[in-house]
CSV table of C-alpha atoms in Angstrom, one decimal:
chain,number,residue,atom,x,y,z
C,1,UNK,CA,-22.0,7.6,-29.6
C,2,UNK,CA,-24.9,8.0,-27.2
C,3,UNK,CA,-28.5,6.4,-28.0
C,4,UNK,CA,-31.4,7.5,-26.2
C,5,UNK,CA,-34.8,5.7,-26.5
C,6,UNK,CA,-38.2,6.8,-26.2
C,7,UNK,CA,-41.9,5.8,-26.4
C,8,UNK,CA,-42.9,2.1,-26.9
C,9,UNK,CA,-40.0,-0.9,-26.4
C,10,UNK,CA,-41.9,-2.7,-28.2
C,11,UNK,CA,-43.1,-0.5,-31.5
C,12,UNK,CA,-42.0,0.6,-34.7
C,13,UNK,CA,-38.2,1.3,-34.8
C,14,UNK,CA,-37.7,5.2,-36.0
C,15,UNK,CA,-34.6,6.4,-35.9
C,16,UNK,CA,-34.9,10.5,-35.2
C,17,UNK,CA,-31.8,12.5,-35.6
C,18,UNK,CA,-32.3,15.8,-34.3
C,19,UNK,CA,-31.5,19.1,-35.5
C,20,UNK,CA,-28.7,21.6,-34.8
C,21,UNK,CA,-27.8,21.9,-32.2
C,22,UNK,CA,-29.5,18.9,-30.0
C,23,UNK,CA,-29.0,15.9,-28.3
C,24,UNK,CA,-30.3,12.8,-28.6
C,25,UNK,CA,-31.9,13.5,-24.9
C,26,UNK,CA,-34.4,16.2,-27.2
C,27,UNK,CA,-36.4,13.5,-28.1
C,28,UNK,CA,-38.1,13.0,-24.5
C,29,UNK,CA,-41.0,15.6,-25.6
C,30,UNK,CA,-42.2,13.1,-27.7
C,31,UNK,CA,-42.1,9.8,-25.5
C,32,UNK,CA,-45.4,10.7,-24.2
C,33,UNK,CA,-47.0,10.6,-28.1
C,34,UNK,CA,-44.3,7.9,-29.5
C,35,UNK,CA,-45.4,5.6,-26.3
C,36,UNK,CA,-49.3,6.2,-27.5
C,37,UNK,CA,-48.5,5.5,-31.0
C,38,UNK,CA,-47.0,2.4,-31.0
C,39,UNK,CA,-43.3,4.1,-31.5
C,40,UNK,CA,-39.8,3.3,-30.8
C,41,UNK,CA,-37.7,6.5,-30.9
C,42,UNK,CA,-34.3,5.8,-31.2
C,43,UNK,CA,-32.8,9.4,-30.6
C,44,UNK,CA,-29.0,9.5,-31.6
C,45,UNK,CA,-26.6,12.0,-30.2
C,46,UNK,CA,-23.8,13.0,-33.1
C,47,UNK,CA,-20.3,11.9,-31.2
C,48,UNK,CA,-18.9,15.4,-31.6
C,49,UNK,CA,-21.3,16.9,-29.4
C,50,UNK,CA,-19.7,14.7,-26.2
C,51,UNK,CA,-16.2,14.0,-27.7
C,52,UNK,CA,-14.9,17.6,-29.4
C,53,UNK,CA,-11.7,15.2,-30.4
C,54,UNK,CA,-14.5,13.7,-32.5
C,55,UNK,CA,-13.9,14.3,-36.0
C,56,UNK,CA,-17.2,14.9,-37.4
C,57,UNK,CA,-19.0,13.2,-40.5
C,58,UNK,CA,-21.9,12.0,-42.4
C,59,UNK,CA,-20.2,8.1,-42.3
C,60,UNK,CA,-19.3,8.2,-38.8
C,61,UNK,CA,-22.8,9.0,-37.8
C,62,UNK,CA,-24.4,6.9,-39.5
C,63,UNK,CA,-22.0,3.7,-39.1
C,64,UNK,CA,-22.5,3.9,-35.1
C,65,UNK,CA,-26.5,3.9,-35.6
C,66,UNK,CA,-26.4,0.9,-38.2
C,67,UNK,CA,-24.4,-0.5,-35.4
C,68,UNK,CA,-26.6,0.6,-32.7
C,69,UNK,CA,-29.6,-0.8,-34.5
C,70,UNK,CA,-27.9,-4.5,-35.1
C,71,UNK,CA,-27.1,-5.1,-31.9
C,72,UNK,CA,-30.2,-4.5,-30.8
C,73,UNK,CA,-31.8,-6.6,-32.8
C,74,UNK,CA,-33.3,-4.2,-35.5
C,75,UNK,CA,-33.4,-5.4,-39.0
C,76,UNK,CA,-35.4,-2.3,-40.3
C,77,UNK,CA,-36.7,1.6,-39.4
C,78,UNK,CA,-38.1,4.3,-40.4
C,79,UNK,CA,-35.9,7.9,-40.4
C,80,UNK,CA,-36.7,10.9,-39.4
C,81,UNK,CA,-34.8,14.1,-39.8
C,82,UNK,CA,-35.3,17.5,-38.5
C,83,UNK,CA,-33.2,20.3,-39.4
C,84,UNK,CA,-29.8,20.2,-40.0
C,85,UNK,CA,-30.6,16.4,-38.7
C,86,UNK,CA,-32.0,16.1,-42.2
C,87,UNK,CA,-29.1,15.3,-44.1
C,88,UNK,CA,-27.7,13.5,-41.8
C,89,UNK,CA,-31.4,11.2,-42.2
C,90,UNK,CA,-30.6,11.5,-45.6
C,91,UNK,CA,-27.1,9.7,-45.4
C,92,UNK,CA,-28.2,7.0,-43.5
C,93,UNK,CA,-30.9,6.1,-45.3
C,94,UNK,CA,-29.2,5.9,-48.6
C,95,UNK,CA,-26.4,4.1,-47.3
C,96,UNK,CA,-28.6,1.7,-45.5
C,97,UNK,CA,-31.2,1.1,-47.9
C,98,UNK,CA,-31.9,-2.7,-47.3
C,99,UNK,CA,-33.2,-1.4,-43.6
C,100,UNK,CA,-34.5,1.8,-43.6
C,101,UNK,CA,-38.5,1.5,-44.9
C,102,UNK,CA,-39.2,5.3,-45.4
C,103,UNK,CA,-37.5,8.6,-44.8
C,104,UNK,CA,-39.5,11.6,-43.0
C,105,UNK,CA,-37.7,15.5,-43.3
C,106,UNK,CA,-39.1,17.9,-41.3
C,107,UNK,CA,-38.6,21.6,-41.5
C,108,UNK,CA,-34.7,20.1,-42.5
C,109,UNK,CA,-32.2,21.7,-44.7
C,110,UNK,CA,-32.0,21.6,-47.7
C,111,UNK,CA,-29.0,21.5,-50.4
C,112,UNK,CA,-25.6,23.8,-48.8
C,113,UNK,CA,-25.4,25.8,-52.2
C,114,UNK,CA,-29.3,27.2,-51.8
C,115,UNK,CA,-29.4,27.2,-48.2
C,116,UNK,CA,-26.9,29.3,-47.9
C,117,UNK,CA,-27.9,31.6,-50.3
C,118,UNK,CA,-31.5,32.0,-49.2
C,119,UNK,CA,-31.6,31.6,-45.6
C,120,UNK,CA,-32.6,34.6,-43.4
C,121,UNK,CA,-32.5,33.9,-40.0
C,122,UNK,CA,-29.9,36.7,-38.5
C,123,UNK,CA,-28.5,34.0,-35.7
C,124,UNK,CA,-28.1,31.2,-38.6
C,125,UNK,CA,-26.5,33.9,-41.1
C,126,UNK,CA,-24.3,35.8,-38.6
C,127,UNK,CA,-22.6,31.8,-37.5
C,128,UNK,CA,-22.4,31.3,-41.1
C,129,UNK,CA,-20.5,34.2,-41.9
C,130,UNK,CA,-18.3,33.2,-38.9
C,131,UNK,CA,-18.0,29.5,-40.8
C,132,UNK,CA,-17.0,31.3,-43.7
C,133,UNK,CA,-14.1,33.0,-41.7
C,134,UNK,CA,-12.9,29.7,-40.0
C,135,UNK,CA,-12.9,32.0,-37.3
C,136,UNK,CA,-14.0,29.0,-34.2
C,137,UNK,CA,-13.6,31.0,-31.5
C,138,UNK,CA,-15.9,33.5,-32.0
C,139,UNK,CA,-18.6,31.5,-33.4
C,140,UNK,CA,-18.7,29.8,-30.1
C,141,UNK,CA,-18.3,33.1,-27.9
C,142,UNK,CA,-21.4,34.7,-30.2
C,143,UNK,CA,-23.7,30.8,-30.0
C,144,UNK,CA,-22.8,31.2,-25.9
C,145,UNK,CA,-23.7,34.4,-25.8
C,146,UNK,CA,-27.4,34.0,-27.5
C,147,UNK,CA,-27.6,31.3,-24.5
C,148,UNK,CA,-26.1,27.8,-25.6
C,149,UNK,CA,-24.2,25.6,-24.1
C,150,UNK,CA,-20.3,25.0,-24.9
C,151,UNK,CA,-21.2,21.6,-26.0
C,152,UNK,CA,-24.3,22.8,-28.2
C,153,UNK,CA,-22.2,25.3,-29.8
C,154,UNK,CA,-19.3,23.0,-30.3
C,155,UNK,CA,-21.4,20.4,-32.2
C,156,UNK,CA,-23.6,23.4,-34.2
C,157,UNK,CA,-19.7,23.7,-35.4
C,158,UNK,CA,-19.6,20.5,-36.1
C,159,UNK,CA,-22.4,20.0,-37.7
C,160,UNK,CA,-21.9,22.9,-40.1
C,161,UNK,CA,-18.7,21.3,-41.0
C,162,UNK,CA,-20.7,18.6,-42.2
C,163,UNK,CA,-23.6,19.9,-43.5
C,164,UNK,CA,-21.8,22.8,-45.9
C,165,UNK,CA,-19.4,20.1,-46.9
C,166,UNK,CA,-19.1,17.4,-49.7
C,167,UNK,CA,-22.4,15.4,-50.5
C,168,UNK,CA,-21.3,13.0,-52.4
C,169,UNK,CA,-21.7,10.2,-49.9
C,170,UNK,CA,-25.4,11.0,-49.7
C,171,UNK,CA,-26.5,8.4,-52.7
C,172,UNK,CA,-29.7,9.6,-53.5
C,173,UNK,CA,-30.3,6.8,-56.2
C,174,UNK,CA,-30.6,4.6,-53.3
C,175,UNK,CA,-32.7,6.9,-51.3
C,176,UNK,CA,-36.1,5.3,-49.8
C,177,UNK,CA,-39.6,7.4,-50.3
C,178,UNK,CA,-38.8,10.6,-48.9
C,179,UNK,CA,-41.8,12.5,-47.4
C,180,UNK,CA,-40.6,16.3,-46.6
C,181,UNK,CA,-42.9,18.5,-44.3
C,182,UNK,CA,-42.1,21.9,-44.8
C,183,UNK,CA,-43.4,25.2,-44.3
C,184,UNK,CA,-43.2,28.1,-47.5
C,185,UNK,CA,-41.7,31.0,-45.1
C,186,UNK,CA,-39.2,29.5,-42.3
C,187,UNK,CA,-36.0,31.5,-42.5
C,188,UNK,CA,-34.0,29.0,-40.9
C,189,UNK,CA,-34.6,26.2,-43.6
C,190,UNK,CA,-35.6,27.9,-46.8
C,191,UNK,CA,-38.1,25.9,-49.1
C,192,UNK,CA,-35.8,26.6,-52.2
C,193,UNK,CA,-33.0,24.4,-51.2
C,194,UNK,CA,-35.5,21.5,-49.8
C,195,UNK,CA,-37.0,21.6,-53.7
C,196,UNK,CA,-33.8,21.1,-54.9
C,197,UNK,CA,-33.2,17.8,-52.9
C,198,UNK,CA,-36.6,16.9,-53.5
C,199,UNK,CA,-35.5,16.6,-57.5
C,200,UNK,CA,-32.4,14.7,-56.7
C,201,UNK,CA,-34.8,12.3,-54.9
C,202,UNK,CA,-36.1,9.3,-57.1
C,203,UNK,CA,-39.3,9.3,-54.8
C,204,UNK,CA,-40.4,12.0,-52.6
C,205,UNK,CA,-43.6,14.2,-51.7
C,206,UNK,CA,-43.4,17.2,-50.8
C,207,UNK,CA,-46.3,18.0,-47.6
C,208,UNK,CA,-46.8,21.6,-47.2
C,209,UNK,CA,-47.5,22.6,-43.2
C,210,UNK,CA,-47.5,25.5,-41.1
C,211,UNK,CA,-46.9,23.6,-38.1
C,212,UNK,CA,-43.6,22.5,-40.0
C,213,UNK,CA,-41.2,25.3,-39.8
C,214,UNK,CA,-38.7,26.0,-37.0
C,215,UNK,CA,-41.5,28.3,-35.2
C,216,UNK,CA,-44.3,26.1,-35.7
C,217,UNK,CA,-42.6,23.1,-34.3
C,218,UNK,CA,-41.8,25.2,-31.0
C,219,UNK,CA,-45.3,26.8,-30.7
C,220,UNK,CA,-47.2,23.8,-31.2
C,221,UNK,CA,-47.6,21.9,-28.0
C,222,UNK,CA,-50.2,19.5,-29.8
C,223,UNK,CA,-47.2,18.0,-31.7
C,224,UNK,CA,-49.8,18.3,-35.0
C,225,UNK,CA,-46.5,17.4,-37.2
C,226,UNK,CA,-45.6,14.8,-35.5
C,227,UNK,CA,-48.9,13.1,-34.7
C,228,UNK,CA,-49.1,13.1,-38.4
C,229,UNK,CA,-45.9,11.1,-39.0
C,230,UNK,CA,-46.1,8.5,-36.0
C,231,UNK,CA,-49.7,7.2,-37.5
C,232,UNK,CA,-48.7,7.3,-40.8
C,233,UNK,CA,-45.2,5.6,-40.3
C,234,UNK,CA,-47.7,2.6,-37.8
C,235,UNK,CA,-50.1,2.5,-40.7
C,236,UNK,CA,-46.9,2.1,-43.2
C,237,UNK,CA,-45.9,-0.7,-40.9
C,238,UNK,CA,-49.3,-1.9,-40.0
C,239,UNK,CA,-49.4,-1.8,-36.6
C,240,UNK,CA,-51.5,2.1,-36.5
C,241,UNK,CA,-52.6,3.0,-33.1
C,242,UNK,CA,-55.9,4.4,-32.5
């Protein structure tokens, strides 16, 4: 499993896992603002999008970062998850409560039953029909065809595997403060299914933005969102940047 690492050496550990379907190697377009902040982004990538023999899970992912994170010394993070990342935040922070401080979703799904139900983005609903099928092959011809990589689509796959699959070792009981920035209209992650996580959640807030849906994120080239979340997470761990 491949870790790539952004913004300050020396600053707050967060561990970002990115959405579906990204690499670790995403999380450069926020070195520049991590590096300002006082931020160590630790960016994983999920093994199955470099090993497609990988055999992908909530445990395995987040037993290689725990891993990652020891051996380098960490003790304790913060998380952040964007997307279909956001479970996958989720998991490891709940299994790792001891180290992870606080737990950031942004624009992320929400539970499989309501998410599937509600969402509205044609790509996202036409590859989840395809899911439903079992039918690989052509969800990977229709993900190359809007323009993605073999490997992208491969772990998008993947991911869905996970993502619509059993919960159960997400233990929300054990879950951190969860702060969840979300927009009310993005058709990729609907707000229904991020309220129902939110009330499985001992302690969570939910943060209403318009910079934090799927289109907002990739129109905003202030990274407003993010700003947000890097001076809050250094004022959490009291080391805030001017």
């Amino acid at each position: 499993m491949k870790f790539h690492e952004f913004g300050d050496p020396e600053g707050v550990p967060v561990v970002f896992f990115m959405g579906t379907p990204q690499k670790g190697d995403s999380g450069e377009e926020f070195s520049d603002l991590a590096n300002k902040l006082g931020i160590r982004l630790i960016c994983p990538t999920r093994p199955w999008y470099d090993n497609f023999s990988s055999e992908p899970s909530f445990t395995l992912c987040s037993e290689k970062t725990i891993e990652h994170l020891q051996s380098n010394g960490i003790t304790s993070c913060h998380v952040i998850g964007g997307s279909g990342g956001g479970p996958f935040a989720m998991h490891f922070a709940t299994n790792n409560a001891k180290a992870v401080c606080s737990c950031y979703l942004v624009a992320a799904m929400g539970t499989p039953d309501l998410f599937i139900e509600k969402v509205t983005s044609p790509p996202t609903v036409q590859l989840l029909e395809l899911f439903r099928a079992n039918d690989y092959n052509s969800a990977l011809e229709y993900m190359i065809s809007l323009g993605t990589p073999r490997d992208l689509a491969h772990g998008a796959w993947s991911d869905f595997k996970v993502l619509l699959g059993s919960w159960d070792s997400i233990v929300f009981e054990h879950s951190p403060v969860v702060y969840i920035h979300h927009s009310e209209g993005d058709e990729n992650a609907p707000i229904d299914s991020i309220r129902d996580l939110a009330e499985r959640l001992p302690q969570s807030e939910i943060r209403i933005s318009s910079y934090a849906s799927h289109v907002g994120l990739a129109e905003d080239k202030e990274f407003v969102e993010f700003t947000r979340i890097f001076k809050e997470i250094g004022t959490l761990s009291g080391t805030a940047s001017q």
